[in-house]
Amino acid sequence: MSRYFTEDHEWVDVDGDIGIVGISEYAQEQLGDIVFVDVPEEGKELAKGDEAAVVELVKAASDVYSPVSGTVIEANASLGDTPGLVNEDPEGDGWFYKLTLSDPDELNELMDEIAYQAFVAKL
């Protein structure tokens, strides 16, 4: 499985034509305590850069954008009952949704983990 990152701190793990999307450790640290997560429904078509999910914080909300285009095939139902999973394990059990990639070439526009760490170090 390969992991790619955006400058907006979303990540996508890719295995064949399936991507699992979430936010980075850095992003959850910047956001603080997450109290609600709204993930996309199965079957929703997303284009790269579309608003895909929303995380609500104690006093604010933040959009999560789709790092790649595709069709949502599964939402992380665990986040409905336990939105804090995003804080506890943002790059693991705190994933948001899975999608079937419609344009794998879009991955070429994203950063690998080493490039992402270098990007975050400059912030």
Tab-separated table of N, CA, C and O in Angstrom:
chain	number	residue	atom	x	y	z
A	1	MET	N	0.850	-1.176	0.000
A	1	MET	CA	0.000	0.000	0.000
A	1	MET	C	0.894	1.236	0.000
A	1	MET	O	1.882	1.293	0.710
A	2	SER	N	0.529	2.226	-0.797
A	2	SER	CA	1.274	3.478	-0.875
A	2	SER	C	0.453	4.593	-0.258
A	2	SER	O	-0.765	4.644	-0.433
A	3	ARG	N	1.107	5.504	0.459
A	3	ARG	CA	0.430	6.640	1.085
A	3	ARG	C	0.893	7.928	0.430
A	3	ARG	O	2.076	8.146	0.214
A	4	TYR	N	-0.087	8.801	0.146
A	4	TYR	CA	0.162	10.099	-0.462
A	4	TYR	C	-0.518	11.171	0.378
A	4	TYR	O	-1.542	10.917	1.015
A	5	PHE	N	0.049	12.403	0.344
A	5	PHE	CA	-0.462	13.513	1.147
A	5	PHE	C	-0.720	14.742	0.278
A	5	PHE	O	-0.071	14.936	-0.750
A	6	THR	N	-1.647	15.596	0.747
A	6	THR	CA	-1.894	16.886	0.106
A	6	THR	C	-1.313	17.991	0.982
A	6	THR	O	-1.013	17.781	2.156
A	7	GLU	N	-1.204	19.182	0.421
A	7	GLU	CA	-0.757	20.336	1.210
A	7	GLU	C	-1.815	20.765	2.215
A	7	GLU	O	-1.526	21.534	3.123
A	8	ASP	N	-3.055	20.278	2.053
A	8	ASP	CA	-4.123	20.557	3.019
A	8	ASP	C	-4.171	19.504	4.124
A	8	ASP	O	-5.092	19.500	4.938
A	9	HIS	N	-3.199	18.580	4.113
A	9	HIS	CA	-2.993	17.591	5.175
A	9	HIS	C	-3.954	16.403	5.142
A	9	HIS	O	-4.137	15.732	6.147
A	10	GLU	N	-4.575	16.137	3.981
A	10	GLU	CA	-5.299	14.887	3.815
A	10	GLU	C	-4.294	13.840	3.346
A	10	GLU	O	-3.280	14.166	2.755
A	11	TRP	N	-4.593	12.570	3.626
A	11	TRP	CA	-3.775	11.475	3.105
A	11	TRP	C	-4.688	10.483	2.409
A	11	TRP	O	-5.885	10.425	2.671
A	12	VAL	N	-4.098	9.727	1.494
A	12	VAL	CA	-4.810	8.635	0.838
A	12	VAL	C	-3.863	7.443	0.754
A	12	VAL	O	-2.731	7.570	0.297
A	13	ASP	N	-4.294	6.302	1.296
A	13	ASP	CA	-3.576	5.037	1.159
A	13	ASP	C	-4.164	4.349	-0.062
A	13	ASP	O	-5.386	4.213	-0.160
A	14	VAL	N	-3.311	3.897	-0.967
A	14	VAL	CA	-3.783	3.306	-2.213
A	14	VAL	C	-3.354	1.851	-2.293
A	14	VAL	O	-2.183	1.520	-2.098
A	15	ASP	N	-4.335	0.991	-2.579
A	15	ASP	CA	-4.097	-0.429	-2.799
A	15	ASP	C	-4.889	-0.799	-4.052
A	15	ASP	O	-6.118	-0.893	-4.001
A	16	GLY	N	-4.190	-0.943	-5.178
A	16	GLY	CA	-4.867	-1.179	-6.451
A	16	GLY	C	-5.643	0.065	-6.843
A	16	GLY	O	-5.073	1.149	-6.910
A	17	ASP	N	-6.955	-0.082	-7.050
A	17	ASP	CA	-7.763	1.085	-7.407
A	17	ASP	C	-8.622	1.576	-6.248
A	17	ASP	O	-9.553	2.339	-6.433
A	18	ILE	N	-8.275	1.157	-5.020
A	18	ILE	CA	-9.014	1.580	-3.821
A	18	ILE	C	-8.141	2.521	-3.002
A	18	ILE	O	-6.961	2.260	-2.763
A	19	GLY	N	-8.724	3.635	-2.575
A	19	GLY	CA	-8.037	4.584	-1.708
A	19	GLY	C	-8.776	4.729	-0.393
A	19	GLY	O	-9.999	4.736	-0.360
A	20	ILE	N	-8.035	4.814	0.696
A	20	ILE	CA	-8.594	5.088	2.029
A	20	ILE	C	-8.106	6.477	2.407
A	20	ILE	O	-6.911	6.758	2.330
A	21	VAL	N	-9.024	7.366	2.800
A	21	VAL	CA	-8.714	8.785	3.003
A	21	VAL	C	-8.882	9.181	4.463
A	21	VAL	O	-9.823	8.759	5.135
A	22	GLY	N	-7.975	10.033	4.938
A	22	GLY	CA	-8.059	10.591	6.282
A	22	GLY	C	-7.248	11.868	6.356
A	22	GLY	O	-6.840	12.419	5.333
A	23	ILE	N	-7.018	12.346	7.573
A	23	ILE	CA	-6.183	13.536	7.763
A	23	ILE	C	-4.924	13.130	8.518
A	23	ILE	O	-4.902	12.136	9.232
A	24	SER	N	-3.895	13.936	8.376
A	24	SER	CA	-2.599	13.615	8.961
A	24	SER	C	-2.553	13.882	10.463
A	24	SER	O	-3.396	14.592	11.027
A	25	GLU	N	-1.544	13.321	11.079
A	25	GLU	CA	-1.272	13.576	12.488
A	25	GLU	C	-1.118	15.084	12.719
A	25	GLU	O	-1.669	15.638	13.666
A	26	TYR	N	-0.385	15.739	11.833
A	26	TYR	CA	-0.184	17.188	11.942
A	26	TYR	C	-1.535	17.919	11.938
A	26	TYR	O	-1.760	18.817	12.757
A	27	ALA	N	-2.423	17.534	11.031
A	27	ALA	CA	-3.725	18.202	10.918
A	27	ALA	C	-4.530	18.060	12.204
A	27	ALA	O	-5.086	19.046	12.711
A	28	GLN	N	-4.602	16.847	12.745
A	28	GLN	CA	-5.406	16.664	13.961
A	28	GLN	C	-4.813	17.424	15.128
A	28	GLN	O	-5.536	17.918	15.975
A	29	GLU	N	-3.475	17.554	15.174
A	29	GLU	CA	-2.850	18.336	16.240
A	29	GLU	C	-3.247	19.801	16.129
A	29	GLU	O	-3.498	20.470	17.135
A	30	GLN	N	-3.294	20.316	14.903
A	30	GLN	CA	-3.656	21.713	14.678
A	30	GLN	C	-5.137	21.970	14.968
A	30	GLN	O	-5.500	23.036	15.445
A	31	LEU	N	-5.996	20.979	14.670
A	31	LEU	CA	-7.428	21.155	14.873
A	31	LEU	C	-7.830	21.091	16.333
A	31	LEU	O	-8.709	21.805	16.776
A	32	GLY	N	-7.224	20.222	17.103
A	32	GLY	CA	-7.611	20.046	18.497
A	32	GLY	C	-8.672	18.968	18.627
A	32	GLY	O	-8.833	18.112	17.746
A	33	ASP	N	-9.443	19.012	19.709
A	33	ASP	CA	-10.412	17.959	20.005
A	33	ASP	C	-11.556	17.952	19.000
A	33	ASP	O	-12.291	18.932	18.863
A	34	ILE	N	-11.728	16.824	18.335
A	34	ILE	CA	-12.785	16.648	17.354
A	34	ILE	C	-13.982	16.018	18.048
A	34	ILE	O	-13.856	14.998	18.723
A	35	VAL	N	-15.164	16.654	17.896
A	35	VAL	CA	-16.357	16.181	18.590
A	35	VAL	C	-17.384	15.561	17.646
A	35	VAL	O	-18.336	14.916	18.090
A	36	PHE	N	-17.229	15.751	16.330
A	36	PHE	CA	-18.165	15.181	15.357
A	36	PHE	C	-17.469	15.104	14.013
A	36	PHE	O	-16.699	15.994	13.651
A	37	VAL	N	-17.747	14.019	13.268
A	37	VAL	CA	-17.213	13.863	11.916
A	37	VAL	C	-18.367	13.507	10.990
A	37	VAL	O	-19.142	12.587	11.266
A	38	ASP	N	-18.508	14.249	9.907
A	38	ASP	CA	-19.514	13.980	8.883
A	38	ASP	C	-18.781	13.446	7.665
A	38	ASP	O	-18.033	14.184	7.016
A	39	VAL	N	-18.951	12.152	7.373
A	39	VAL	CA	-18.267	11.508	6.255
A	39	VAL	C	-19.242	11.341	5.087
A	39	VAL	O	-20.455	11.326	5.286
A	40	PRO	N	-18.724	11.205	3.866
A	40	PRO	CA	-19.617	11.081	2.705
A	40	PRO	C	-20.335	9.732	2.678
A	40	PRO	O	-19.845	8.740	3.225
A	41	GLU	N	-21.491	9.723	2.035
A	41	GLU	CA	-22.279	8.503	1.909
A	41	GLU	C	-21.726	7.626	0.793
A	41	GLU	O	-21.135	8.125	-0.170
A	42	GLU	N	-21.962	6.317	0.920
A	42	GLU	CA	-21.594	5.384	-0.136
A	42	GLU	C	-22.240	5.811	-1.442
A	42	GLU	O	-23.377	6.259	-1.465
A	43	GLY	N	-21.488	5.685	-2.518
A	43	GLY	CA	-21.993	6.023	-3.842
A	43	GLY	C	-21.760	7.462	-4.248
A	43	GLY	O	-21.962	7.816	-5.410
A	44	LYS	N	-21.344	8.310	-3.311
A	44	LYS	CA	-21.107	9.720	-3.650
A	44	LYS	C	-19.897	9.811	-4.570
A	44	LYS	O	-18.850	9.244	-4.307
A	45	GLU	N	-20.057	10.542	-5.659
A	45	GLU	CA	-18.966	10.794	-6.596
A	45	GLU	C	-18.197	12.021	-6.110
A	45	GLU	O	-18.794	13.051	-5.819
A	46	LEU	N	-16.889	11.899	-6.024
A	46	LEU	CA	-16.045	13.009	-5.586
A	46	LEU	C	-15.017	13.316	-6.662
A	46	LEU	O	-14.433	12.405	-7.240
A	47	ALA	N	-14.797	14.587	-6.905
A	47	ALA	CA	-13.698	15.021	-7.762
A	47	ALA	C	-12.575	15.479	-6.851
A	47	ALA	O	-12.811	15.912	-5.716
A	48	LYS	N	-11.367	15.388	-7.347
A	48	LYS	CA	-10.221	15.861	-6.572
A	48	LYS	C	-10.485	17.297	-6.134
A	48	LYS	O	-10.878	18.136	-6.935
A	49	GLY	N	-10.300	17.558	-4.845
A	49	GLY	CA	-10.502	18.902	-4.309
A	49	GLY	C	-11.908	19.170	-3.809
A	49	GLY	O	-12.157	20.203	-3.198
A	50	ASP	N	-12.855	18.253	-4.053
A	50	ASP	CA	-14.217	18.429	-3.547
A	50	ASP	C	-14.236	18.366	-2.030
A	50	ASP	O	-13.458	17.639	-1.420
A	51	GLU	N	-15.166	19.110	-1.441
A	51	GLU	CA	-15.420	18.993	-0.020
A	51	GLU	C	-15.985	17.595	0.203
A	51	GLU	O	-17.008	17.231	-0.374
A	52	ALA	N	-15.317	16.781	0.987
A	52	ALA	CA	-15.717	15.388	1.133
A	52	ALA	C	-16.243	15.058	2.524
A	52	ALA	O	-17.107	14.210	2.678
A	53	ALA	N	-15.724	15.707	3.536
A	53	ALA	CA	-16.109	15.428	4.914
A	53	ALA	C	-15.973	16.719	5.715
A	53	ALA	O	-15.356	17.678	5.250
A	54	VAL	N	-16.546	16.704	6.901
A	54	VAL	CA	-16.441	17.855	7.803
A	54	VAL	C	-16.103	17.325	9.192
A	54	VAL	O	-16.689	16.339	9.636
A	55	VAL	N	-15.137	17.966	9.841
A	55	VAL	CA	-14.862	17.649	11.238
A	55	VAL	C	-15.277	18.855	12.065
A	55	VAL	O	-14.990	19.991	11.703
A	56	GLU	N	-16.007	18.590	13.127
A	56	GLU	CA	-16.425	19.666	14.021
A	56	GLU	C	-15.585	19.613	15.282
A	56	GLU	O	-15.353	18.550	15.854
A	57	LEU	N	-15.150	20.781	15.672
A	57	LEU	CA	-14.343	20.939	16.866
A	57	LEU	C	-15.225	21.525	17.956
A	57	LEU	O	-16.385	21.847	17.717
A	58	VAL	N	-14.699	21.715	19.113
A	58	VAL	CA	-15.482	22.265	20.210
A	58	VAL	C	-16.119	23.595	19.816
A	58	VAL	O	-17.278	23.840	20.083
A	59	LYS	N	-15.396	24.455	19.088
A	59	LYS	CA	-15.923	25.781	18.760
A	59	LYS	C	-15.893	26.101	17.272
A	59	LYS	O	-16.119	27.239	16.894
A	60	ALA	N	-15.619	25.139	16.407
A	60	ALA	CA	-15.513	25.432	14.982
A	60	ALA	C	-15.702	24.153	14.173
A	60	ALA	O	-15.884	23.076	14.726
A	61	ALA	N	-15.656	24.305	12.863
A	61	ALA	CA	-15.713	23.161	11.956
A	61	ALA	C	-14.649	23.352	10.885
A	61	ALA	O	-14.228	24.473	10.600
A	62	SER	N	-14.216	22.266	10.288
A	62	SER	CA	-13.200	22.320	9.245
A	62	SER	C	-13.556	21.324	8.151
A	62	SER	O	-13.964	20.194	8.436
A	63	ASP	N	-13.419	21.753	6.902
A	63	ASP	CA	-13.694	20.880	5.768
A	63	ASP	C	-12.500	19.983	5.493
A	63	ASP	O	-11.351	20.367	5.703
A	64	VAL	N	-12.797	18.808	4.997
A	64	VAL	CA	-11.781	17.860	4.539
A	64	VAL	C	-12.046	17.661	3.057
A	64	VAL	O	-13.175	17.360	2.658
A	65	TYR	N	-11.019	17.850	2.234
A	65	TYR	CA	-11.167	17.785	0.789
A	65	TYR	C	-10.682	16.440	0.265
A	65	TYR	O	-9.768	15.836	0.825
A	66	SER	N	-11.286	16.000	-0.808
A	66	SER	CA	-10.891	14.724	-1.395
A	66	SER	C	-9.559	14.890	-2.115
A	66	SER	O	-9.427	15.735	-2.999
A	67	PRO	N	-8.549	14.097	-1.758
A	67	PRO	CA	-7.245	14.221	-2.403
A	67	PRO	C	-7.226	13.660	-3.825
A	67	PRO	O	-6.333	13.975	-4.600
A	68	VAL	N	-8.211	12.835	-4.152
A	68	VAL	CA	-8.316	12.222	-5.475
A	68	VAL	C	-9.788	12.091	-5.844
A	68	VAL	O	-10.665	12.176	-4.996
A	69	SER	N	-10.035	11.857	-7.134
A	69	SER	CA	-11.397	11.646	-7.618
A	69	SER	C	-11.780	10.187	-7.487
A	69	SER	O	-10.931	9.301	-7.600
A	70	GLY	N	-13.073	9.932	-7.261
A	70	GLY	CA	-13.539	8.563	-7.190
A	70	GLY	C	-14.933	8.468	-6.613
A	70	GLY	O	-15.580	9.476	-6.342
A	71	THR	N	-15.384	7.245	-6.410
A	71	THR	CA	-16.701	6.962	-5.859
A	71	THR	C	-16.532	6.355	-4.475
A	71	THR	O	-15.799	5.380	-4.305
A	72	VAL	N	-17.217	6.939	-3.502
A	72	VAL	CA	-17.142	6.447	-2.129
A	72	VAL	C	-17.775	5.056	-2.062
A	72	VAL	O	-18.900	4.854	-2.526
A	73	ILE	N	-17.026	4.116	-1.493
A	73	ILE	CA	-17.542	2.753	-1.355
A	73	ILE	C	-17.772	2.373	0.102
A	73	ILE	O	-18.453	1.398	0.385
A	74	GLU	N	-17.217	3.159	1.020
A	74	GLU	CA	-17.421	2.877	2.443
A	74	GLU	C	-17.045	4.101	3.261
A	74	GLU	O	-16.048	4.762	2.991
A	75	ALA	N	-17.875	4.402	4.247
A	75	ALA	CA	-17.572	5.452	5.217
A	75	ALA	C	-17.194	4.775	6.526
A	75	ALA	O	-17.682	3.686	6.832
A	76	ASN	N	-16.329	5.394	7.299
A	76	ASN	CA	-15.915	4.835	8.580
A	76	ASN	C	-17.028	5.081	9.597
A	76	ASN	O	-17.094	6.128	10.236
A	77	ALA	N	-17.895	4.088	9.763
A	77	ALA	CA	-19.042	4.197	10.656
A	77	ALA	C	-18.619	4.402	12.111
A	77	ALA	O	-19.372	4.986	12.897
A	78	SER	N	-17.433	3.972	12.476
A	78	SER	CA	-16.957	4.129	13.854
A	78	SER	C	-16.870	5.586	14.265
A	78	SER	O	-16.982	5.911	15.448
A	79	LEU	N	-16.682	6.481	13.304
A	79	LEU	CA	-16.530	7.895	13.641
A	79	LEU	C	-17.834	8.516	14.129
A	79	LEU	O	-17.805	9.532	14.822
A	80	GLY	N	-18.973	7.913	13.771
A	80	GLY	CA	-20.254	8.429	14.251
A	80	GLY	C	-20.363	8.358	15.759
A	80	GLY	O	-20.827	9.296	16.406
A	81	ASP	N	-19.927	7.255	16.324
A	81	ASP	CA	-19.987	7.066	17.782
A	81	ASP	C	-18.730	7.543	18.489
A	81	ASP	O	-18.773	7.909	19.661
A	82	THR	N	-17.596	7.516	17.782
A	82	THR	CA	-16.316	7.829	18.404
A	82	THR	C	-15.500	8.768	17.511
A	82	THR	O	-14.481	8.364	16.946
A	83	PRO	N	-15.918	10.036	17.373
A	83	PRO	CA	-15.167	10.948	16.518
A	83	PRO	C	-13.746	11.195	17.009
A	83	PRO	O	-12.857	11.539	16.232
A	84	GLY	N	-13.510	10.953	18.289
A	84	GLY	CA	-12.179	11.124	18.862
A	84	GLY	C	-11.143	10.169	18.285
A	84	GLY	O	-9.944	10.353	18.504
A	85	LEU	N	-11.586	9.148	17.532
A	85	LEU	CA	-10.629	8.258	16.862
A	85	LEU	C	-9.708	9.049	15.941
A	85	LEU	O	-8.561	8.683	15.739
A	86	VAL	N	-10.230	10.147	15.393
A	86	VAL	CA	-9.409	10.977	14.510
A	86	VAL	C	-8.252	11.579	15.303
A	86	VAL	O	-7.131	11.659	14.801
A	87	ASN	N	-8.489	11.982	16.541
A	87	ASN	CA	-7.420	12.503	17.383
A	87	ASN	C	-6.484	11.400	17.860
A	87	ASN	O	-5.276	11.571	17.903
A	88	GLU	N	-7.057	10.256	18.214
A	88	GLU	CA	-6.266	9.160	18.773
A	88	GLU	C	-5.395	8.462	17.731
A	88	GLU	O	-4.269	8.073	18.027
A	89	ASP	N	-5.918	8.284	16.521
A	89	ASP	CA	-5.213	7.510	15.498
A	89	ASP	C	-5.560	8.042	14.106
A	89	ASP	O	-6.191	7.348	13.306
A	90	PRO	N	-5.163	9.285	13.804
A	90	PRO	CA	-5.581	9.922	12.551
A	90	PRO	C	-5.093	9.211	11.295
A	90	PRO	O	-5.747	9.290	10.261
A	91	GLU	N	-3.980	8.530	11.375
A	91	GLU	CA	-3.441	7.878	10.187
A	91	GLU	C	-3.636	6.363	10.245
A	91	GLU	O	-2.956	5.600	9.564
A	92	GLY	N	-4.613	5.949	11.063
A	92	GLY	CA	-4.938	4.528	11.205
A	92	GLY	C	-6.442	4.363	11.300
A	92	GLY	O	-7.163	4.603	10.334
A	93	ASP	N	-6.936	4.000	12.504
A	93	ASP	CA	-8.365	3.750	12.698
A	93	ASP	C	-9.236	4.989	12.504
A	93	ASP	O	-10.447	4.870	12.358
A	94	GLY	N	-8.646	6.166	12.479
A	94	GLY	CA	-9.402	7.408	12.305
A	94	GLY	C	-9.608	7.807	10.856
A	94	GLY	O	-9.919	8.961	10.577
A	95	TRP	N	-9.461	6.868	9.917
A	95	TRP	CA	-9.701	7.166	8.495
A	95	TRP	C	-11.152	7.594	8.298
A	95	TRP	O	-12.017	7.290	9.114
A	96	PHE	N	-11.438	8.303	7.196
A	96	PHE	CA	-12.775	8.848	6.947
A	96	PHE	C	-13.611	8.001	5.992
A	96	PHE	O	-14.747	7.690	6.264
A	97	TYR	N	-13.048	7.691	4.816
A	97	TYR	CA	-13.816	6.949	3.821
A	97	TYR	C	-12.892	6.220	2.853
A	97	TYR	O	-11.716	6.535	2.747
A	98	LYS	N	-13.466	5.225	2.171
A	98	LYS	CA	-12.777	4.502	1.113
A	98	LYS	C	-13.453	4.852	-0.200
A	98	LYS	O	-14.675	5.043	-0.245
A	99	LEU	N	-12.680	4.930	-1.264
A	99	LEU	CA	-13.256	5.199	-2.568
A	99	LEU	C	-12.530	4.423	-3.651
A	99	LEU	O	-11.380	4.025	-3.473
A	100	THR	N	-13.239	4.200	-4.743
A	100	THR	CA	-12.641	3.613	-5.929
A	100	THR	C	-12.084	4.768	-6.742
A	100	THR	O	-12.816	5.697	-7.085
A	101	LEU	N	-10.784	4.738	-7.012
A	101	LEU	CA	-10.149	5.822	-7.750
A	101	LEU	C	-10.646	5.857	-9.194
A	101	LEU	O	-10.696	4.834	-9.863
A	102	SER	N	-10.985	7.053	-9.678
A	102	SER	CA	-11.409	7.164	-11.070
A	102	SER	C	-10.284	7.670	-11.969
A	102	SER	O	-10.354	7.512	-13.178
A	103	ASP	N	-9.243	8.263	-11.368
A	103	ASP	CA	-8.113	8.752	-12.161
A	103	ASP	C	-6.819	8.577	-11.360
A	103	ASP	O	-6.350	9.520	-10.718
A	104	PRO	N	-6.214	7.381	-11.388
A	104	PRO	CA	-5.000	7.125	-10.614
A	104	PRO	C	-3.846	8.076	-10.945
A	104	PRO	O	-2.958	8.270	-10.113
A	105	ASP	N	-3.859	8.714	-12.120
A	105	ASP	CA	-2.802	9.669	-12.461
A	105	ASP	C	-2.781	10.870	-11.519
A	105	ASP	O	-1.760	11.541	-11.385
A	106	GLU	N	-3.899	11.143	-10.837
A	106	GLU	CA	-3.935	12.256	-9.878
A	106	GLU	C	-2.970	12.035	-8.725
A	106	GLU	O	-2.545	12.994	-8.087
A	107	LEU	N	-2.618	10.787	-8.456
A	107	LEU	CA	-1.670	10.486	-7.370
A	107	LEU	C	-0.308	11.126	-7.639
A	107	LEU	O	0.414	11.468	-6.699
A	108	ASN	N	0.024	11.326	-8.914
A	108	ASN	CA	1.306	11.937	-9.280
A	108	ASN	C	1.420	13.381	-8.807
A	108	ASN	O	2.522	13.921	-8.720
A	109	GLU	N	0.289	14.010	-8.487
A	109	GLU	CA	0.274	15.406	-8.032
A	109	GLU	C	0.392	15.516	-6.515
A	109	GLU	O	0.468	16.617	-5.977
A	110	LEU	N	0.411	14.380	-5.815
A	110	LEU	CA	0.468	14.373	-4.353
A	110	LEU	C	1.884	14.092	-3.867
A	110	LEU	O	2.745	13.689	-4.634
A	111	MET	N	2.105	14.307	-2.577
A	111	MET	CA	3.418	14.086	-1.970
A	111	MET	C	3.489	12.701	-1.341
A	111	MET	O	2.499	12.234	-0.769
A	112	ASP	N	4.675	12.080	-1.388
A	112	ASP	CA	4.871	10.860	-0.612
A	112	ASP	C	5.163	11.274	0.827
A	112	ASP	O	5.221	12.466	1.148
A	113	GLU	N	5.328	10.303	1.709
A	113	GLU	CA	5.489	10.616	3.136
A	113	GLU	C	6.730	11.455	3.421
A	113	GLU	O	6.696	12.378	4.246
A	114	ILE	N	7.822	11.192	2.740
A	114	ILE	CA	9.064	11.953	2.959
A	114	ILE	C	8.885	13.405	2.540
A	114	ILE	O	9.248	14.327	3.270
A	115	ALA	N	8.289	13.613	1.374
A	115	ALA	CA	8.040	14.988	0.898
A	115	ALA	C	7.061	15.713	1.813
A	115	ALA	O	7.228	16.903	2.097
A	116	TYR	N	6.053	14.995	2.313
A	116	TYR	CA	5.099	15.608	3.214
A	116	TYR	C	5.763	16.028	4.523
A	116	TYR	O	5.509	17.135	5.033
A	117	GLN	N	6.601	15.174	5.088
A	117	GLN	CA	7.291	15.526	6.327
A	117	GLN	C	8.170	16.759	6.131
A	117	GLN	O	8.253	17.625	7.014
A	118	ALA	N	8.836	16.864	4.985
A	118	ALA	CA	9.651	18.045	4.672
A	118	ALA	C	8.753	19.285	4.562
A	118	ALA	O	9.108	20.368	5.036
A	119	PHE	N	7.586	19.133	3.955
A	119	PHE	CA	6.629	20.239	3.820
A	119	PHE	C	6.170	20.724	5.196
A	119	PHE	O	6.181	21.913	5.480
A	120	VAL	N	5.782	19.800	6.069
A	120	VAL	CA	5.306	20.149	7.407
A	120	VAL	C	6.423	20.796	8.225
A	120	VAL	O	6.170	21.734	8.992
A	121	ALA	N	7.647	20.352	8.052
A	121	ALA	CA	8.763	20.923	8.807
A	121	ALA	C	8.957	22.404	8.497
A	121	ALA	O	9.495	23.138	9.323
A	122	LYS	N	8.529	22.846	7.336
A	122	LYS	CA	8.675	24.254	6.942
A	122	LYS	C	7.539	25.138	7.446
A	122	LYS	O	7.593	26.344	7.319
A	123	LEU	N	6.482	24.524	7.997
A	123	LEU	CA	5.326	25.305	8.456
A	123	LEU	C	5.561	25.929	9.801
A	123	LEU	O	6.322	25.533	10.593
